[in-house]
XYZ file of C-alpha atoms in Angstrom:
267
model
C -0.001 -0.005 -0.003
C 1.186 3.499 -0.855
C -0.413 6.790 0.197
C 0.079 9.315 -2.594
C 0.356 12.775 -1.058
C 2.897 14.508 -3.316
C 1.233 17.417 -5.131
C 3.075 16.832 -8.414
C 2.342 13.092 -8.354
C -1.346 13.717 -7.676
C -1.487 16.011 -10.704
C 0.263 13.330 -12.764
C -2.250 10.739 -11.546
C -5.117 12.988 -12.631
C -3.667 13.089 -16.150
C -3.029 9.336 -16.221
C -6.589 8.531 -15.172
C -8.000 10.452 -18.150
C -6.594 7.776 -20.470
C -8.758 5.155 -18.730
C -12.187 6.759 -19.149
C -14.927 5.813 -18.527
C -13.881 3.194 -15.939
C -11.690 5.629 -14.016
C -14.269 8.452 -13.804
C -15.158 8.025 -10.098
C -11.532 8.058 -8.965
C -10.708 10.777 -11.473
C -13.397 13.030 -10.012
C -12.184 12.397 -6.474
C -8.571 13.154 -7.453
C -9.679 16.351 -9.200
C -11.294 17.504 -5.952
C -8.166 16.607 -3.986
C -6.104 18.688 -6.392
C -8.508 21.629 -6.046
C -8.567 22.258 -2.327
C -9.596 18.816 -1.083
C -12.829 19.984 0.620
C -13.837 16.430 1.644
C -10.434 15.577 3.115
C -9.707 12.672 0.807
C -6.476 10.821 0.091
C -5.244 8.377 -2.558
C -4.123 4.788 -1.938
C -2.293 2.810 -4.642
C -0.680 -0.581 -4.874
C 2.453 0.995 -6.438
C 3.703 4.099 -8.228
C 4.006 5.104 -11.025
C 3.054 1.770 -12.598
C -0.068 1.305 -10.502
C -2.647 -1.433 -11.017
C -5.254 -0.284 -8.480
C -6.290 3.055 -6.963
C -8.628 3.731 -4.038
C -9.622 7.149 -2.726
C -10.771 7.387 0.886
C -11.307 9.868 3.752
C -8.129 10.926 5.505
C -7.767 9.118 8.812
C -7.475 12.387 10.730
C -10.806 13.636 9.318
C -13.777 13.768 11.688
C -15.785 10.582 11.294
C -19.294 9.378 12.031
C -19.259 5.585 11.843
C -22.908 5.532 10.691
C -22.427 8.097 7.892
C -22.120 5.976 4.755
C -22.668 9.079 2.628
C -19.380 10.636 3.698
C -17.497 7.405 4.438
C -17.106 6.729 0.714
C -14.380 5.031 -1.298
C -13.866 5.296 -5.061
C -12.132 2.499 -6.927
C -10.343 2.020 -10.230
C -8.150 -0.918 -11.155
C -6.238 -2.200 -14.162
C -5.895 -5.600 -12.524
C -8.706 -6.771 -10.264
C -6.246 -8.896 -8.281
C -4.385 -5.742 -7.282
C -7.693 -4.238 -6.076
C -8.438 -7.318 -4.015
C -4.925 -7.152 -2.594
C -5.530 -3.594 -1.384
C -8.868 -4.585 0.159
C -7.203 -7.373 2.085
C -4.461 -5.180 3.511
C -5.187 -4.359 7.134
C -4.904 -0.572 6.955
C -6.655 0.396 3.700
C -10.371 0.101 4.552
C -12.049 0.945 7.861
C -14.192 -2.176 8.243
C -15.556 -1.007 11.607
C -17.920 1.593 10.142
C -20.780 1.768 7.661
C -19.355 2.880 4.312
C -19.844 2.753 0.573
C -17.626 1.824 -2.374
C -18.203 3.327 -5.807
C -16.747 2.275 -9.139
C -17.562 1.563 -12.757
C -16.076 -1.893 -13.310
C -17.878 -5.202 -13.528
C -15.869 -7.214 -10.970
C -16.193 -4.549 -8.268
C -19.254 -6.048 -6.599
C -18.095 -9.665 -6.608
C -14.616 -8.956 -5.235
C -15.767 -6.394 -2.665
C -18.538 -8.671 -1.425
C -16.186 -11.645 -1.054
C -13.706 -9.699 1.075
C -16.504 -8.031 3.092
C -18.122 -11.416 3.769
C -14.850 -12.701 5.214
C -15.068 -9.823 7.708
C -18.764 -10.478 8.420
C -20.073 -7.304 6.769
C -23.411 -7.143 4.983
C -23.279 -5.754 1.432
C -26.178 -4.156 -0.444
C -25.711 -2.997 -3.998
C -27.471 -0.201 -5.836
C -26.510 0.171 -9.447
C -27.232 2.628 -12.199
C -27.311 1.385 -15.794
C -24.118 -0.375 -16.763
C -21.852 1.829 -18.878
C -19.511 -0.098 -21.131
C -18.260 -0.539 -24.700
C -19.984 -2.083 -27.684
C -19.009 -5.511 -28.928
C -19.039 -6.761 -32.506
C -21.874 -9.041 -31.391
C -23.984 -5.870 -31.027
C -23.450 -4.863 -34.664
C -26.659 -6.488 -35.904
C -28.765 -4.412 -33.496
C -27.030 -1.230 -34.599
C -27.529 -2.141 -38.241
C -31.265 -2.680 -37.681
C -31.768 0.583 -35.806
C -29.691 2.930 -37.971
C -31.724 4.962 -40.468
C -28.921 4.434 -42.996
C -28.541 0.728 -42.184
C -30.443 -2.481 -42.662
C -28.149 -4.034 -45.242
C -25.104 -6.301 -45.486
C -22.670 -3.514 -46.293
C -23.723 -1.439 -43.305
C -23.479 -4.444 -40.979
C -19.911 -5.062 -42.117
C -19.110 -1.350 -41.774
C -20.504 -1.097 -38.225
C -18.629 -4.253 -37.210
C -15.382 -2.668 -38.403
C -16.123 0.610 -36.592
C -16.762 -1.204 -33.311
C -13.550 -3.199 -33.747
C -11.383 -0.181 -34.535
C -12.709 2.905 -32.764
C -14.085 4.048 -29.390
C -17.725 3.373 -28.558
C -19.924 3.687 -25.482
C -23.172 2.001 -24.547
C -25.565 1.578 -21.650
C -26.627 -2.009 -21.043
C -29.653 -3.295 -19.158
C -29.617 -5.927 -16.412
C -29.409 -8.681 -19.018
C -26.405 -7.126 -20.747
C -28.297 -5.882 -23.801
C -27.452 -2.443 -25.252
C -30.218 0.124 -24.745
C -28.353 3.345 -25.656
C -25.121 3.871 -27.564
C -22.862 5.926 -29.797
C -19.946 4.899 -32.009
C -17.071 6.641 -33.774
C -16.512 6.487 -37.522
C -13.363 6.529 -39.662
C -13.340 10.337 -39.582
C -13.258 10.382 -35.755
C -16.881 11.597 -35.777
C -19.409 10.441 -33.192
C -22.250 8.800 -35.070
C -25.284 6.496 -34.803
C -26.205 7.826 -31.368
C -29.401 5.960 -30.549
C -31.559 4.968 -27.590
C -34.191 2.253 -27.850
C -37.677 3.866 -27.668
C -38.661 2.116 -24.424
C -35.569 3.498 -22.667
C -35.811 7.139 -23.720
C -36.229 10.115 -21.377
C -33.971 8.490 -18.753
C -30.841 10.577 -19.427
C -29.010 7.773 -21.229
C -28.340 9.764 -24.414
C -26.707 12.555 -22.442
C -24.596 10.092 -20.464
C -23.428 8.289 -23.607
C -22.727 11.530 -25.495
C -20.635 13.106 -22.735
C -18.732 9.899 -21.942
C -17.754 9.236 -25.552
C -16.811 12.890 -26.032
C -14.499 12.712 -23.010
C -13.026 9.455 -24.280
C -12.201 11.012 -27.646
C -10.774 14.129 -26.016
C -8.549 12.034 -23.732
C -7.043 10.453 -26.853
C -6.431 13.808 -28.495
C -9.341 13.645 -30.975
C -11.803 16.487 -31.554
C -15.295 16.065 -30.124
C -17.431 16.265 -33.250
C -20.660 14.907 -34.648
C -23.415 15.564 -37.159
C -27.098 16.156 -36.489
C -30.065 16.723 -38.766
C -31.891 20.033 -38.394
C -35.227 18.272 -37.861
C -33.898 15.950 -35.137
C -35.277 18.191 -32.413
C -34.453 15.852 -29.511
C -30.794 15.597 -30.492
C -30.487 19.320 -31.214
C -31.939 20.132 -27.781
C -29.619 17.613 -26.120
C -26.586 19.213 -27.765
C -27.724 22.669 -26.711
C -28.160 21.466 -23.130
C -24.498 20.413 -22.965
C -23.417 23.693 -24.601
C -22.201 22.098 -27.833
C -20.890 24.546 -30.422
C -22.840 24.508 -33.675
C -20.421 25.219 -36.516
C -21.196 27.768 -39.252
C -20.231 25.259 -41.949
C -22.646 22.502 -42.943
C -21.905 18.804 -43.268
C -22.302 17.310 -46.759
C -22.332 13.618 -47.632
C -22.163 12.727 -51.337
C -22.836 9.174 -52.482
C -21.786 8.624 -56.090
C -23.053 5.523 -57.871
C -22.115 4.214 -61.341
C -25.110 3.498 -63.540
C -24.344 -0.210 -63.444
C -25.011 -0.314 -59.688
C -27.898 2.137 -59.493
C -30.423 -0.535 -58.530
C -28.171 -2.403 -56.088
C -26.741 0.216 -53.729
C -28.824 1.169 -50.663
C -28.510 4.895 -49.936
């Protein structure tokens, strides 16, 4: 276990965490607050530095504590290797197991590993979870092909499969692991095919997906860009709500088809 309290190293950690969005977002937010006055008296625990595999943020031990206050007694977790996270949990001085507390994170093994260690210490664990935020898989390509206004054909299915394989994507999945809201990136580094299934609309998923993918692209040095139709009122309003800049130039897509293929190419 290592307590990271060097100002320059904490600033470096903040930058490093940006390259692991969205999984690192909870820890990243906590580290940002630490680096900006630390109003909640937090500190950072790592398994090693600078080549860390797990990070936990927690309340400083000298901070005033109410053992029943699980709101304030909160840990944020990010790991590159779940075994390193479990190792930190099992160390005697990382977690205060004698109080009611919460653990927050955005990775799939978090619940299973945390519950196993907590059970060995005779703690009860209750989980509340928001929709699962993750990446698209090539197995999701058929759904995207069927729901895209420009899709529904073999060429588009192959194209979407390649985009998912090559470029960043974000999606919200339901309890069964099925995508309900998503956005992908095309070969021009443009966010595209942002879509939410009708039965899952008006839940904030589109905003979550849009902002997360935009941050992911920015963290990799790409511009945050996309195209929207003038009559897509919902998308236009969403973009305005996140203060997107509407460019003075208009997007043009030209599809040129030789006469020999005029009856075969879906447009």
